CSV table of C-alpha atoms in Angstrom, one decimal:
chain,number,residue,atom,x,y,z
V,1,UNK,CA,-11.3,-24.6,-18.1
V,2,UNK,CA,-10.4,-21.6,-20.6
V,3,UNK,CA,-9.8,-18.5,-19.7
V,4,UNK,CA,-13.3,-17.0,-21.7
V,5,UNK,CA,-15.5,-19.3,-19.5
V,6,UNK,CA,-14.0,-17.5,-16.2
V,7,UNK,CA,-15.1,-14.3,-18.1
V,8,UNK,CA,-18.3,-15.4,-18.8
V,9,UNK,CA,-18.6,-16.2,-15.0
V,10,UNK,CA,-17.1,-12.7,-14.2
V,11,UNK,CA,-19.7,-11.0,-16.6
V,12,UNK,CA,-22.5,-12.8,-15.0
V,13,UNK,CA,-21.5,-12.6,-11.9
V,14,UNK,CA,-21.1,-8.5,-12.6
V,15,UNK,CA,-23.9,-7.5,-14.8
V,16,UNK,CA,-26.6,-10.1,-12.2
V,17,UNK,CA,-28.0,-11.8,-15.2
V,18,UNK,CA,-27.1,-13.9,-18.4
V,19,UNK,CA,-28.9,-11.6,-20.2
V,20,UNK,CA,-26.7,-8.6,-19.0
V,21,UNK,CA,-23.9,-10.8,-19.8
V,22,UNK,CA,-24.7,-11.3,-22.7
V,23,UNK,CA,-25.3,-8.1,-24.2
V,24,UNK,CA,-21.8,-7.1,-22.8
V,25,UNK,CA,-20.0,-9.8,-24.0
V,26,UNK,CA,-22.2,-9.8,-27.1
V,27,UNK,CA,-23.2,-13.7,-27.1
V,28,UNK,CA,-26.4,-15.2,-26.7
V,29,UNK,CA,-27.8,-15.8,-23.5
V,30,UNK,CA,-27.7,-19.8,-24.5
V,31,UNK,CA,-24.3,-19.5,-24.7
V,32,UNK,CA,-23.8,-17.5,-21.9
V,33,UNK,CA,-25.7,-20.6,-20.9
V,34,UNK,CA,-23.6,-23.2,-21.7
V,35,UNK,CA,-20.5,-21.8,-20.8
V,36,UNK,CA,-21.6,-21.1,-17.4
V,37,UNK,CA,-23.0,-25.2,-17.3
V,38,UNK,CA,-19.3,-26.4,-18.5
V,39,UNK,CA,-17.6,-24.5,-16.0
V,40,UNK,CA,-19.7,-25.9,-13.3
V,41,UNK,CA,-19.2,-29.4,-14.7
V,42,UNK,CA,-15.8,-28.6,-15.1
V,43,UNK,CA,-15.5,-27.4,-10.9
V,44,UNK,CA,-18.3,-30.1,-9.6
V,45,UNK,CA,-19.8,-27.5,-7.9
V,46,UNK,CA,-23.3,-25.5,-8.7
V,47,UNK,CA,-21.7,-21.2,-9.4
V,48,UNK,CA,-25.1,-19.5,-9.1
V,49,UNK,CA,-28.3,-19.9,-7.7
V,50,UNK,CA,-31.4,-19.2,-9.5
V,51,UNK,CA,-34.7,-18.5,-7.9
V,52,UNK,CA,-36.7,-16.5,-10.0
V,53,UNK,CA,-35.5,-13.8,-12.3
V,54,UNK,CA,-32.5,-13.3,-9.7
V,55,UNK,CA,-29.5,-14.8,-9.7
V,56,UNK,CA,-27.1,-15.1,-6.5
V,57,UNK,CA,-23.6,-16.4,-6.1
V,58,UNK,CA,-23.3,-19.5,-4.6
V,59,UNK,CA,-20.5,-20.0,-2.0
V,60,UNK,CA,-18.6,-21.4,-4.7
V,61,UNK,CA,-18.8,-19.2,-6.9
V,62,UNK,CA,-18.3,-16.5,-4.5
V,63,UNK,CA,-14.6,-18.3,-3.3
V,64,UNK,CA,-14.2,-18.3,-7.5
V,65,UNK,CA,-14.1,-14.7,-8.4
V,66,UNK,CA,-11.5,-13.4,-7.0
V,67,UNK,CA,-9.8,-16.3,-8.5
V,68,UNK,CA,-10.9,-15.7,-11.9
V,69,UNK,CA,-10.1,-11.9,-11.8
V,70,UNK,CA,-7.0,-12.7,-10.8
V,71,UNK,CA,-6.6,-15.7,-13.7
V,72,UNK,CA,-7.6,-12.6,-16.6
V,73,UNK,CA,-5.5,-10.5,-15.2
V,74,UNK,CA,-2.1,-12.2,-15.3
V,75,UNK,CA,-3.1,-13.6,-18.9
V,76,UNK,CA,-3.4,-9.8,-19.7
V,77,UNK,CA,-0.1,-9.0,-18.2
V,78,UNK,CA,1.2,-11.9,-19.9
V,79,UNK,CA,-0.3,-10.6,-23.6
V,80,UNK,CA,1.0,-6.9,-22.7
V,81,UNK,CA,4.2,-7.9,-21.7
V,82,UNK,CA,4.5,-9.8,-25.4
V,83,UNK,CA,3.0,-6.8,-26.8
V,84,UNK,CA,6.0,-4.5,-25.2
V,85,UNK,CA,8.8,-6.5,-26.8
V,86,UNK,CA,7.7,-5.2,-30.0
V,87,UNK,CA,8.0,-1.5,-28.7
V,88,UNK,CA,4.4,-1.4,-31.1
V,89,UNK,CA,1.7,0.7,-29.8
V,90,UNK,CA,-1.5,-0.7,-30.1
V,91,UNK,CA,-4.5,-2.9,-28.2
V,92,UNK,CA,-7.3,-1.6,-25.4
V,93,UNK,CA,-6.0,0.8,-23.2
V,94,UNK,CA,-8.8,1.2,-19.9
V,95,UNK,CA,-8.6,4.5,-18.0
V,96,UNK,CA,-10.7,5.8,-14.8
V,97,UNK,CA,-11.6,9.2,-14.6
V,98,UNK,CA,-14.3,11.8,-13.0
V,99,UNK,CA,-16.3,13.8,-14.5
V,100,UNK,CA,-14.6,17.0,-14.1
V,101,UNK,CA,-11.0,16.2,-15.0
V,102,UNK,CA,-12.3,14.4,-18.2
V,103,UNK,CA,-14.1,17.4,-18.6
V,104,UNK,CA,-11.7,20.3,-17.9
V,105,UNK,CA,-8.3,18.8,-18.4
V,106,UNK,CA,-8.2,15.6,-20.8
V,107,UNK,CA,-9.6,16.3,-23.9
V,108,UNK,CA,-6.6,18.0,-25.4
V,109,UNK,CA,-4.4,15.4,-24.5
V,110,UNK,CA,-7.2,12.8,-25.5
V,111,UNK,CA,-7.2,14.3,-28.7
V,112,UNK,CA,-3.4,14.4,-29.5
V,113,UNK,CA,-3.0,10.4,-27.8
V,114,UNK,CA,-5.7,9.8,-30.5
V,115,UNK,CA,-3.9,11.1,-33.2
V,116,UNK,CA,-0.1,9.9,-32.6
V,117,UNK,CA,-1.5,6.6,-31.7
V,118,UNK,CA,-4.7,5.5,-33.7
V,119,UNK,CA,-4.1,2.0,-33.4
V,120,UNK,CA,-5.3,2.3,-29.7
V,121,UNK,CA,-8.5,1.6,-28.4
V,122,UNK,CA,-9.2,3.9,-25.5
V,123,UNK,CA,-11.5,2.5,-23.3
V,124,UNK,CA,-12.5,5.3,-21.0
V,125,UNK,CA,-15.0,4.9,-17.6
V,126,UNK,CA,-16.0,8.2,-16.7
V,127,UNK,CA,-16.5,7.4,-12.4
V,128,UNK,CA,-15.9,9.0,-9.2
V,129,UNK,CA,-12.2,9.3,-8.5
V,130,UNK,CA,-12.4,7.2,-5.9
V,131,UNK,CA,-13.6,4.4,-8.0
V,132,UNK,CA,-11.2,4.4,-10.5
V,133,UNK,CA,-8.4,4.5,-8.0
V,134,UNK,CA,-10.0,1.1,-6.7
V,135,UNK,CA,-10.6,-0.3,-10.4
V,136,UNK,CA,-7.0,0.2,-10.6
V,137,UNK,CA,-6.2,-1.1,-7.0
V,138,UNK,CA,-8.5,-4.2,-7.9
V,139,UNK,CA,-7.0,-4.4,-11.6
V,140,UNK,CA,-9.9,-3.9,-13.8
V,141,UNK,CA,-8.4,-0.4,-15.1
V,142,UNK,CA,-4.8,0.1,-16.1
V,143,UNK,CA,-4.5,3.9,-15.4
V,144,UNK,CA,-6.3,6.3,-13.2
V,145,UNK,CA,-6.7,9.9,-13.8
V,146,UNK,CA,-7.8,10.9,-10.6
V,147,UNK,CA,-8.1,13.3,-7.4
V,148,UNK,CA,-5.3,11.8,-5.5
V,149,UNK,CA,-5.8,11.4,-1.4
V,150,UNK,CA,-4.6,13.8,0.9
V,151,UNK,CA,-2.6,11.1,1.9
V,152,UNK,CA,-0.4,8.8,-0.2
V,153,UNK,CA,-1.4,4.8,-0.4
V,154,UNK,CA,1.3,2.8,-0.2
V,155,UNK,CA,-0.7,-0.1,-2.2
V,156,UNK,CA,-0.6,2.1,-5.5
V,157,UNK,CA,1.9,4.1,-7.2
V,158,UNK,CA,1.1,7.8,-8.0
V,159,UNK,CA,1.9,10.9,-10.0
V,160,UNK,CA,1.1,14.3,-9.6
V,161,UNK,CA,0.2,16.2,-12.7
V,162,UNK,CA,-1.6,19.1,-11.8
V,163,UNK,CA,-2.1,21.0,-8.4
V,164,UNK,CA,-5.5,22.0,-8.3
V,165,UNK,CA,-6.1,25.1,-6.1
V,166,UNK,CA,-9.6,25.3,-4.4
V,167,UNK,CA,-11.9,28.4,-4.1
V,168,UNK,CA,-14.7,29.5,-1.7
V,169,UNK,CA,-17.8,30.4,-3.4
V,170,UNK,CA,-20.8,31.7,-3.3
V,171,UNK,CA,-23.2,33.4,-5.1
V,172,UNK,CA,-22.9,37.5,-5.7
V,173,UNK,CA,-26.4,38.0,-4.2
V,174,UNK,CA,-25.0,35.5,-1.0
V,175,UNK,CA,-24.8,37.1,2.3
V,176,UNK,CA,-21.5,36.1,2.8
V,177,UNK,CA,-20.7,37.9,-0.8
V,178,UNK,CA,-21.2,41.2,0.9
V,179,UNK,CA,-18.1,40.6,3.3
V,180,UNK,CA,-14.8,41.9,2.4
V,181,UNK,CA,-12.8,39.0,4.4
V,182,UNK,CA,-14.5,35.8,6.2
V,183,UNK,CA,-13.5,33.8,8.3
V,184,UNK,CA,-13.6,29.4,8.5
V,185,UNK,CA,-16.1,30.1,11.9
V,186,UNK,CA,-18.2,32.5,9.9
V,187,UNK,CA,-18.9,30.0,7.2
V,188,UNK,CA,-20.0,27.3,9.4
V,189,UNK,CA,-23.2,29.8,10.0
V,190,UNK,CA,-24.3,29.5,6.9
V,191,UNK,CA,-25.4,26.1,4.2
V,192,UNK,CA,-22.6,24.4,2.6
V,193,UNK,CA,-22.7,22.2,-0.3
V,194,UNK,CA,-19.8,20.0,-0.8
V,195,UNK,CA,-19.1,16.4,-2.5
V,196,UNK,CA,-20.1,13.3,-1.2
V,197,UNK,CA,-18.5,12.2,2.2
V,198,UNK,CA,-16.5,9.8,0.4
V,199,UNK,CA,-15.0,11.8,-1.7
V,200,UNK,CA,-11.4,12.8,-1.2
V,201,UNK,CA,-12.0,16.5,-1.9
V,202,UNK,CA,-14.8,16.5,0.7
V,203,UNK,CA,-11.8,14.9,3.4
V,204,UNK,CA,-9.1,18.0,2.2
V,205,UNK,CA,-12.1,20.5,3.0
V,206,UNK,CA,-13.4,18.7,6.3
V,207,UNK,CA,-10.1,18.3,7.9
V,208,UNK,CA,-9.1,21.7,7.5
V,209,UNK,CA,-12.3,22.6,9.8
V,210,UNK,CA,-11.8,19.8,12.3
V,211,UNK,CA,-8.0,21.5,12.8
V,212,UNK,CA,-10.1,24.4,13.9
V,213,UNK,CA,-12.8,22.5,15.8
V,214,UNK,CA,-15.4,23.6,14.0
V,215,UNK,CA,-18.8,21.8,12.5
V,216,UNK,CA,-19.7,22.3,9.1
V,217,UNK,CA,-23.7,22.9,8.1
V,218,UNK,CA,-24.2,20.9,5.2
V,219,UNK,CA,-27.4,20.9,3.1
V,220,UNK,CA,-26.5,18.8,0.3
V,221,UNK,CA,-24.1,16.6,-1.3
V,222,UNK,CA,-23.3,15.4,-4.6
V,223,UNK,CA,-20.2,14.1,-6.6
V,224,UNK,CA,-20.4,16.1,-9.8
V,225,UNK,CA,-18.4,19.8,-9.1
V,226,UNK,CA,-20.6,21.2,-12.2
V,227,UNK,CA,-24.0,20.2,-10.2
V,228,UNK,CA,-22.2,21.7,-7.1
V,229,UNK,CA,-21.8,25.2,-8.8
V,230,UNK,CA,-25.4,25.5,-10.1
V,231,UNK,CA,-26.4,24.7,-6.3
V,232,UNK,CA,-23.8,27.6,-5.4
V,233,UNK,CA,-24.9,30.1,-8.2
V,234,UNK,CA,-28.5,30.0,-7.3
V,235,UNK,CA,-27.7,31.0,-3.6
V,236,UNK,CA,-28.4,27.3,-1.9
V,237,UNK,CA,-25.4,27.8,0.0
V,238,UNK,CA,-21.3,28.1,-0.6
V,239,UNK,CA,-18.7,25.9,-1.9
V,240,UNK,CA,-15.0,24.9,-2.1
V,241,UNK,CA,-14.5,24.6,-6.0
V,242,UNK,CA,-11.6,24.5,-8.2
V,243,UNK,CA,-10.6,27.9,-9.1
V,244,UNK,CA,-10.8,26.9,-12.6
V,245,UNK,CA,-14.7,27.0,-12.1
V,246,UNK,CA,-14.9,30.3,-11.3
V,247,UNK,CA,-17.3,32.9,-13.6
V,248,UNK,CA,-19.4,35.2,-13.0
V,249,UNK,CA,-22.1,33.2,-11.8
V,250,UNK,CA,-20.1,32.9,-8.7
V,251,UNK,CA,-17.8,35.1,-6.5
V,252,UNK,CA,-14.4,33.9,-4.8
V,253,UNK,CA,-14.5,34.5,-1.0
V,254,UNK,CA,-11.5,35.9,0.6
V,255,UNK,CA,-10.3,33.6,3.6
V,256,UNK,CA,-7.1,35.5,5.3
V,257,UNK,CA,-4.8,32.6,6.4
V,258,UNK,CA,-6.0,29.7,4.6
V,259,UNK,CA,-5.0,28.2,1.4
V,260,UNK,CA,-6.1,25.0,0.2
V,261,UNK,CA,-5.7,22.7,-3.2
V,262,UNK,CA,-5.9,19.0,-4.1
V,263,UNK,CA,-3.8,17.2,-6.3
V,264,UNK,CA,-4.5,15.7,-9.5
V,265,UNK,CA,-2.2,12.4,-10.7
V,266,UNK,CA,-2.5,9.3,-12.7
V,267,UNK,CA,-2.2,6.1,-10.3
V,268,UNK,CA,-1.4,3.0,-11.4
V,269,UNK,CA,-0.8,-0.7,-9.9
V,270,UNK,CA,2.5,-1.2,-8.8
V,271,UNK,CA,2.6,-5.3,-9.5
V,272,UNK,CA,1.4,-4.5,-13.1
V,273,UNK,CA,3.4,-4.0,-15.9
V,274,UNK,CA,3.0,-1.0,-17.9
V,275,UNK,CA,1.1,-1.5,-21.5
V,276,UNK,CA,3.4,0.6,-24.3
V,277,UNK,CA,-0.3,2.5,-24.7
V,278,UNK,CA,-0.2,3.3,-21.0
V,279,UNK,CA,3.2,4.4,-20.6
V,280,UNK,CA,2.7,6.8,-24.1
V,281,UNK,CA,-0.3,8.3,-22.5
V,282,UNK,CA,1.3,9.4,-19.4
V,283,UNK,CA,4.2,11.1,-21.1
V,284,UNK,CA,1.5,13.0,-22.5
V,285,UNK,CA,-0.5,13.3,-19.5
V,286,UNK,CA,3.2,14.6,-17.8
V,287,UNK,CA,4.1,17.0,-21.0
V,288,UNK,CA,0.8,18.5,-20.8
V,289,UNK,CA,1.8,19.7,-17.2
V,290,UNK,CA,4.6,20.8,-17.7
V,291,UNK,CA,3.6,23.4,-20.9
């Protein structure tokens, strides 16, 4: 058993198909094929069922992959770890991040990484913050860029960066526009539009209601803050929002008494060890900050 037949499985397993596998791992789907055939032979035990054009795990192969995961990732702690003696900065680097902080805070400091250190490949997922912080919980990232929880998880390490302070919005033409102050009860008359219940911005702007025992109206949800805005600057409702989004298609809402921000951090895996890439890029990430 070698370790690029358990990442043939892993591929299959992910993608749902050998073809999907294939074109990811860039092989044929006959040898996606065959290496799926000698790892069976290999175990005595059938990995997939095929009925159809759909392909399931069997019981065996669902008791395998978290096994396998967990094979690739101590060979690739192993390889970094070699890699590290040599103090040489080079090899795949894989970060998580949303949307909007790859958007509004990482390209200058993607562009300077990329210039100091051009023997990296950066592999970046562009995701919800809160699936990057379980890629890197789960090992399939090495660094998180993320919105970090309003409370600390004890089974990853984290860093604040930047704090991110958090606006209410509306539209100039919005009712509540016309107010000089507002207050949290006098929102919850009117539409909100906030991120996705899962989201940890959407828990920061929830629980600062629920202190107050008060139910928000929400019309819509949706993970990307840019999508959010347009919502808000056509009058479909207000918003919490960075205060870095603020323009004038939008007008800050004064709240007396309440002031609210999130945090933005890099998270990593505590049992991991540190690729020379990763720990470059976050003296970056933690110079940046501090400009």
């Amino acid at each position: 058993m070698d370790t690029h037949s358990l990442q043939v499985f892993i591929s299959v397993a992910d993608t749902g198909s050998f073809t999907g596998a294939g074109e990811q791992l860039f092989l044929t789907q006959p040898a996606i094929s065959k290496r799926i055939a000698q790892l069976e032979e290999q175990l005595g035990a059938r990995l997939f069922d095929r009925i159809g054009r759909q392909i399931h795990l069997t019981e065996a192969g669902q008791a395998l992959l978290p096994k396998a995961r967990a094979v690739l990732r101590e060979m690739e702690d192993i390889r970094r770890s070699i890699t590290n003696l040599s103090g040489r900065v080079a090899g795949k680097l894989r970060i998580g991040t949303s949307h909007h902080i790859g958007l509004h805070r990482l390209p200058p400091i993607l562009r300077q990484f990329s210039r100091q250190y051009p023997d990296v490949q950066l592999d970046i997922h562009f995701i919800d913050s809160e699936e990057a912080w379980e890629g890197v919980l789960h090992g399939d990232l090495e660094l998180g860029v993320v919105t970090l929880p309003p409370q600390p998880d004890p089974r990853v390490q984290q860093t604040v960066i930047w704090n991110d302070p958090l606006v209410f919005m509306v539209a100039p033409e919005h009712a509540l526009a016309q107010e000089r102050e507002v207050s949290l009860e006098m929102l919850t008359d009117y539409s909100a539009i906030l991120p996705s219940p899962v989201t940890f911005t959407r828990r920061i702007v929830e629980d600062l209601f629920h202190q107050q025992s008060l139910t928000l109206d929400i019309s819509m949800s949706t993970n990307y803050l840019e999508t959010i805005h347009m919502m808000v600057a056509i009058g479909l409702g207000w918003s919490v929002l960075p205060a870095s989004m603020l323009d004038d298609q939008v007008k800050a809402l004064s709240v007396p008494g309440v002031s609210i921000q999130r945090q933005l951090g890099v998270v990593t895996h505590p049992s991991r060890s540190p690729s020379n890439a990763a720990r470059c890029f976050t003296d970056l990430l933690r110079s940046a900050a501090q400009a």
